PDB file of C-alpha atoms in Angstrom:
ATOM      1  CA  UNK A   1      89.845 -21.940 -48.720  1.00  0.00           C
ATOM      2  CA  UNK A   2      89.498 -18.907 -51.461  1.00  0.00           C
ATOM      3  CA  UNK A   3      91.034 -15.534 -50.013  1.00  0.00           C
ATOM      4  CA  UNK A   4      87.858 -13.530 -49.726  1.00  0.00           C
ATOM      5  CA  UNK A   5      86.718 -10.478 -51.359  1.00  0.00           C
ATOM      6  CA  UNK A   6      86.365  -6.636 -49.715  1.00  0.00           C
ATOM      7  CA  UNK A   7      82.751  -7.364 -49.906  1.00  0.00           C
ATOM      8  CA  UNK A   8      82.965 -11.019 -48.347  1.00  0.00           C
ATOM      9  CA  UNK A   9      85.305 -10.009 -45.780  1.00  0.00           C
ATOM     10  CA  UNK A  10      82.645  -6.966 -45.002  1.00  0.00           C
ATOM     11  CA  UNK A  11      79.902  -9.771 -44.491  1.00  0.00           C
ATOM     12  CA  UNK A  12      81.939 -12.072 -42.611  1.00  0.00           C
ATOM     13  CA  UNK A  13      82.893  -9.073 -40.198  1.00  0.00           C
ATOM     14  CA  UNK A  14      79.311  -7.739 -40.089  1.00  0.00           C
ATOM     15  CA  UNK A  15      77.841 -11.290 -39.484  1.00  0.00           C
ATOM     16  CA  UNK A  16      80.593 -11.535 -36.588  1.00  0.00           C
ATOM     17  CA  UNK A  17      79.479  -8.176 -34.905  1.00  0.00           C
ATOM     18  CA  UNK A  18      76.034  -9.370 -35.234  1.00  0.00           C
ATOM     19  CA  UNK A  19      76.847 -13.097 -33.445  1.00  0.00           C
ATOM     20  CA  UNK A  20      78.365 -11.206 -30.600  1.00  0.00           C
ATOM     21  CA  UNK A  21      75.822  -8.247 -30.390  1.00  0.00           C
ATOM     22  CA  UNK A  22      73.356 -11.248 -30.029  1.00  0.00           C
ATOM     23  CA  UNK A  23      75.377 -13.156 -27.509  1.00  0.00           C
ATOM     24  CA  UNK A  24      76.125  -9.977 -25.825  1.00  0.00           C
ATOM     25  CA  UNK A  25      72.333  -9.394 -25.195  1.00  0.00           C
ATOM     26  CA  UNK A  26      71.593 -13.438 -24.118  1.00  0.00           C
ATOM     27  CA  UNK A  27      74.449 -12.569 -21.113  1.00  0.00           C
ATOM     28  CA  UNK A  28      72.284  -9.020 -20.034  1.00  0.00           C
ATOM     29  CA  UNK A  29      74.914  -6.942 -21.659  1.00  0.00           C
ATOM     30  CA  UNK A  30      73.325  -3.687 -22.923  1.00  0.00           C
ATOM     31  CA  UNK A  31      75.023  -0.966 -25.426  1.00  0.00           C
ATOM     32  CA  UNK A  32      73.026   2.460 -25.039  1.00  0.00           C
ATOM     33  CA  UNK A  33      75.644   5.387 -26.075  1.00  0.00           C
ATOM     34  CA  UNK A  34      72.744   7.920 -25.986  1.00  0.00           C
ATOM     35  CA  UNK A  35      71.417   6.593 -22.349  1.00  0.00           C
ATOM     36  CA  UNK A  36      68.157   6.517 -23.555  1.00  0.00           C
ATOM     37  CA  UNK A  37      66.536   3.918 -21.756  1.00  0.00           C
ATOM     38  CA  UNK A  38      67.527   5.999 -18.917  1.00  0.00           C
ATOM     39  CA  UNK A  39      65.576   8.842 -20.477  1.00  0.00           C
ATOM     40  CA  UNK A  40      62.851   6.550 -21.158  1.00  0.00           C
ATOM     41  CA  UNK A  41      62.912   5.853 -17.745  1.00  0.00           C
ATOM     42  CA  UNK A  42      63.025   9.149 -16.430  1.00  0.00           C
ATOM     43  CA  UNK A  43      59.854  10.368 -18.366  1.00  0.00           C
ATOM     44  CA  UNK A  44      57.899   7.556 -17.304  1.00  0.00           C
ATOM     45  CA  UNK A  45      58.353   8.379 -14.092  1.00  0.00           C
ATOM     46  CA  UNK A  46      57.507  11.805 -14.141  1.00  0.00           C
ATOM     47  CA  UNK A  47      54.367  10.700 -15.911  1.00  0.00           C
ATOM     48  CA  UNK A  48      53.549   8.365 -13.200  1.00  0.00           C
ATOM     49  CA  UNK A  49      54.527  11.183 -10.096  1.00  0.00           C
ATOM     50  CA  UNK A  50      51.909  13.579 -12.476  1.00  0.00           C
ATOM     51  CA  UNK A  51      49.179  11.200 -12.599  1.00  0.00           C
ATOM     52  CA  UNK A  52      49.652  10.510  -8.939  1.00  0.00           C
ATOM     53  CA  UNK A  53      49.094  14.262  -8.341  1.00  0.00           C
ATOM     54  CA  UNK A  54      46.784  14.586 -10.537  1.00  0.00           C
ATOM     55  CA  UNK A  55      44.584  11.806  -8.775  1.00  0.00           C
ATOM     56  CA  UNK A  56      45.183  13.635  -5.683  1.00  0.00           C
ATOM     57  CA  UNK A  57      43.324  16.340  -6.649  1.00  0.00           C
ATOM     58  CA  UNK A  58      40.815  14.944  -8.007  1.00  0.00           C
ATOM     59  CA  UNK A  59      39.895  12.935  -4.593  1.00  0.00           C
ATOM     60  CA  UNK A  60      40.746  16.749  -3.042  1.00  0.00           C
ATOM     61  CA  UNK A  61      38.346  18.300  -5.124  1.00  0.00           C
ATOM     62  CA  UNK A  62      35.254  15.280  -5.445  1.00  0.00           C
ATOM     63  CA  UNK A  63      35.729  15.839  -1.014  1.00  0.00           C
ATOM     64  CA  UNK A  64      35.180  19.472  -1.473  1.00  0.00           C
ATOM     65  CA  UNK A  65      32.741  19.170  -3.833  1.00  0.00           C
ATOM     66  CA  UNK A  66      30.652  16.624  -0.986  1.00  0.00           C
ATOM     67  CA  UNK A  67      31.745  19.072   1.651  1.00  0.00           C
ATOM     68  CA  UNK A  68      30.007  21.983  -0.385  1.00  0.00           C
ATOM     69  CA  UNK A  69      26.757  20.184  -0.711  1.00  0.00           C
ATOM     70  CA  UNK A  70      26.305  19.393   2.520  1.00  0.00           C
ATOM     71  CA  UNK A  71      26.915  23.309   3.521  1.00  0.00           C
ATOM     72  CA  UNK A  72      23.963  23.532   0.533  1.00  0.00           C
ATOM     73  CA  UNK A  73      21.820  21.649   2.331  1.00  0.00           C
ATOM     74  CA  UNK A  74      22.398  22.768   5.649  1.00  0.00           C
ATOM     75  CA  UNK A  75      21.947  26.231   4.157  1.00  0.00           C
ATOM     76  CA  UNK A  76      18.486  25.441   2.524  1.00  0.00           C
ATOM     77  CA  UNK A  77      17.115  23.740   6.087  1.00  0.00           C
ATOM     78  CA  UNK A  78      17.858  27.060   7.536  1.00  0.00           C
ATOM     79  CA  UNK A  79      16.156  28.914   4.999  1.00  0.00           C
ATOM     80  CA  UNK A  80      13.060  26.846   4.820  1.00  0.00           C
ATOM     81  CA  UNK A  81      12.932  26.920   8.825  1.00  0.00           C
ATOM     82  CA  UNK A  82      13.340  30.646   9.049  1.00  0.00           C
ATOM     83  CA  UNK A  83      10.600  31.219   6.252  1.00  0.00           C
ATOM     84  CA  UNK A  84       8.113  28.904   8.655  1.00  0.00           C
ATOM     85  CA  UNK A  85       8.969  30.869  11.975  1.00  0.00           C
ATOM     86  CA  UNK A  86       8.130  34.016   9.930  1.00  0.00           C
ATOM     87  CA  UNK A  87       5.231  32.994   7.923  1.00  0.00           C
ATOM     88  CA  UNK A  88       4.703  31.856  12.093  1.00  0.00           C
ATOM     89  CA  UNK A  89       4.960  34.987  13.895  1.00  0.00           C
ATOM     90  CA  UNK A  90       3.459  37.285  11.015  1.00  0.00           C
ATOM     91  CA  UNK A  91      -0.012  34.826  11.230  1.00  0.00           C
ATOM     92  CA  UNK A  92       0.289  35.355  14.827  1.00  0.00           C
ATOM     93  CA  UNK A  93       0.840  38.958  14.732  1.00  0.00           C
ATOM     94  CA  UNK A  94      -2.193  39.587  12.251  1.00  0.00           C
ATOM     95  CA  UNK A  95      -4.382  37.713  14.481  1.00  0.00           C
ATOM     96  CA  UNK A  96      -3.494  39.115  17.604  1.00  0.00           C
ATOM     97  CA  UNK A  97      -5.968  40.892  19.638  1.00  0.00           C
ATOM     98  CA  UNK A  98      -4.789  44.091  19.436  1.00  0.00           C
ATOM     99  CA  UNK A  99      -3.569  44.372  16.117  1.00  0.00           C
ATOM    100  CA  UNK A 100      -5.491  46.555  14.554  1.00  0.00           C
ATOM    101  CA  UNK A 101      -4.831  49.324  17.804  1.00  0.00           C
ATOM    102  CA  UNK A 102      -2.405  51.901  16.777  1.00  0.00           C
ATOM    103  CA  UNK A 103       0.963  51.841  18.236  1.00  0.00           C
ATOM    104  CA  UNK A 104       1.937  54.619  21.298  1.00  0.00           C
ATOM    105  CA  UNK A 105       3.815  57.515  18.868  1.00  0.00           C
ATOM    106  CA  UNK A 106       6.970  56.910  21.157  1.00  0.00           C
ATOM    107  CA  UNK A 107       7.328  53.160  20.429  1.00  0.00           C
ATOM    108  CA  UNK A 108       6.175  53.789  16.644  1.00  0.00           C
ATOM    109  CA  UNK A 109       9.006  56.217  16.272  1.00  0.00           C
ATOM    110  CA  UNK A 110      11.501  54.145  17.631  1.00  0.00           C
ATOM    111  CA  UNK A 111      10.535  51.281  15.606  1.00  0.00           C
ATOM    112  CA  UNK A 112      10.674  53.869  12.604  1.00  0.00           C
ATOM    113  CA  UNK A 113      14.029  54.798  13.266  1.00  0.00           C
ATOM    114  CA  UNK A 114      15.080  50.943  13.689  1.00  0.00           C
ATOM    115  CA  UNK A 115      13.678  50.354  10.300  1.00  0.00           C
ATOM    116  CA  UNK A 116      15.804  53.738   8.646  1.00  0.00           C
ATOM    117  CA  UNK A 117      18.962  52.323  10.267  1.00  0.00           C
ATOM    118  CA  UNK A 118      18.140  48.870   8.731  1.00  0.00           C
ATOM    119  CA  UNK A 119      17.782  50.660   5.323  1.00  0.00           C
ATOM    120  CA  UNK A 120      20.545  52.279   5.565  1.00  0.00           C
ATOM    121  CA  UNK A 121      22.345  49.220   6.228  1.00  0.00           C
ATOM    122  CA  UNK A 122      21.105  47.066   3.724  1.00  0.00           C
ATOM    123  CA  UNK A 123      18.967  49.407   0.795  1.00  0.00           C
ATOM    124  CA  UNK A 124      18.393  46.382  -1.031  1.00  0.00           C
ATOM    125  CA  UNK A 125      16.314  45.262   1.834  1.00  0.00           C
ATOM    126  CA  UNK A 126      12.568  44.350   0.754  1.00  0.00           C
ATOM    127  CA  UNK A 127      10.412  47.739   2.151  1.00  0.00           C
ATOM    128  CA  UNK A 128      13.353  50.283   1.747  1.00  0.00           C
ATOM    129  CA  UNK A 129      13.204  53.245   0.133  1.00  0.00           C
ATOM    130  CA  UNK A 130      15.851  54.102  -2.602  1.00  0.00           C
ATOM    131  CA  UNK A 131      18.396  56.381  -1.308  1.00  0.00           C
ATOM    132  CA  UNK A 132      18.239  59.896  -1.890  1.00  0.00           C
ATOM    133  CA  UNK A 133      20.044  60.940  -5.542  1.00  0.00           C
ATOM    134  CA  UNK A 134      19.858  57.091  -6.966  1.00  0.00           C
ATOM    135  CA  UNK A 135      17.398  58.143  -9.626  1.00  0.00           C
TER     136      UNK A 135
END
């Protein structure tokens, strides 16, 4: 055998690291200096936990969102029955047999004064008056 030259010994020891890297890897053996499957690891992981979360509130927020449009509905039931009881009692109270008497001047203050207080409660009220110094 012919002594070798610095470049053929430089093969023959790369080709020898190689064979045992690649035996090294058929027995499970791993080399990671950096750790970065570890890091790999970790990040994949957090990406999972923030999907998870993420999915979470979306089921939160699709229940809420169901929640909130039954409360709608409920809300417009309530609306549509008070709007028959007073279309109701105002068809009753126009067609009553003394409606076109005039109130006693007692009971028609009072029921003037109920109807300031209301105003003053709630000016935006349909039948109010502005408040004095608004305009």
């Amino acid at each position: 055998m012919r002594t070798l030259t610095p470049l053929g010994w430089l093969a023959l020891m790369g080709a020898a690291v190689l064979l045992l890297a690649i035996a090294g890897r058929g027995l499970g053996l791993r080399w990671d200096p950096f750790d970065l499957q570890q890091k790999r690891l970790d990040a994949a992981q957090a990406q999972a936990s923030q999907a998870e979360r993420d999915a979470d509130a979306r089921r939160i927020e699709t229940a809420g969102q169901a929640q909130q449009a039954v409360r709608l509905e409920i809300h417009h039931r309530q609306n549509l029955a008070v709007e028959r009881a007073t279309v109701a009692a105002v068809t009753q109270a126009r067609s009553a047999e003394d409606a076109n008497q005039l109130l006693d001047p007692v009971r028609a203050d009072r029921l003037h004064a109920h109807d300031r207080e209301l105003c003053r409660l709630a000016p935006d009220l349909d039948g109010c008056a502005a408040p004095p110094g608004s305009g």
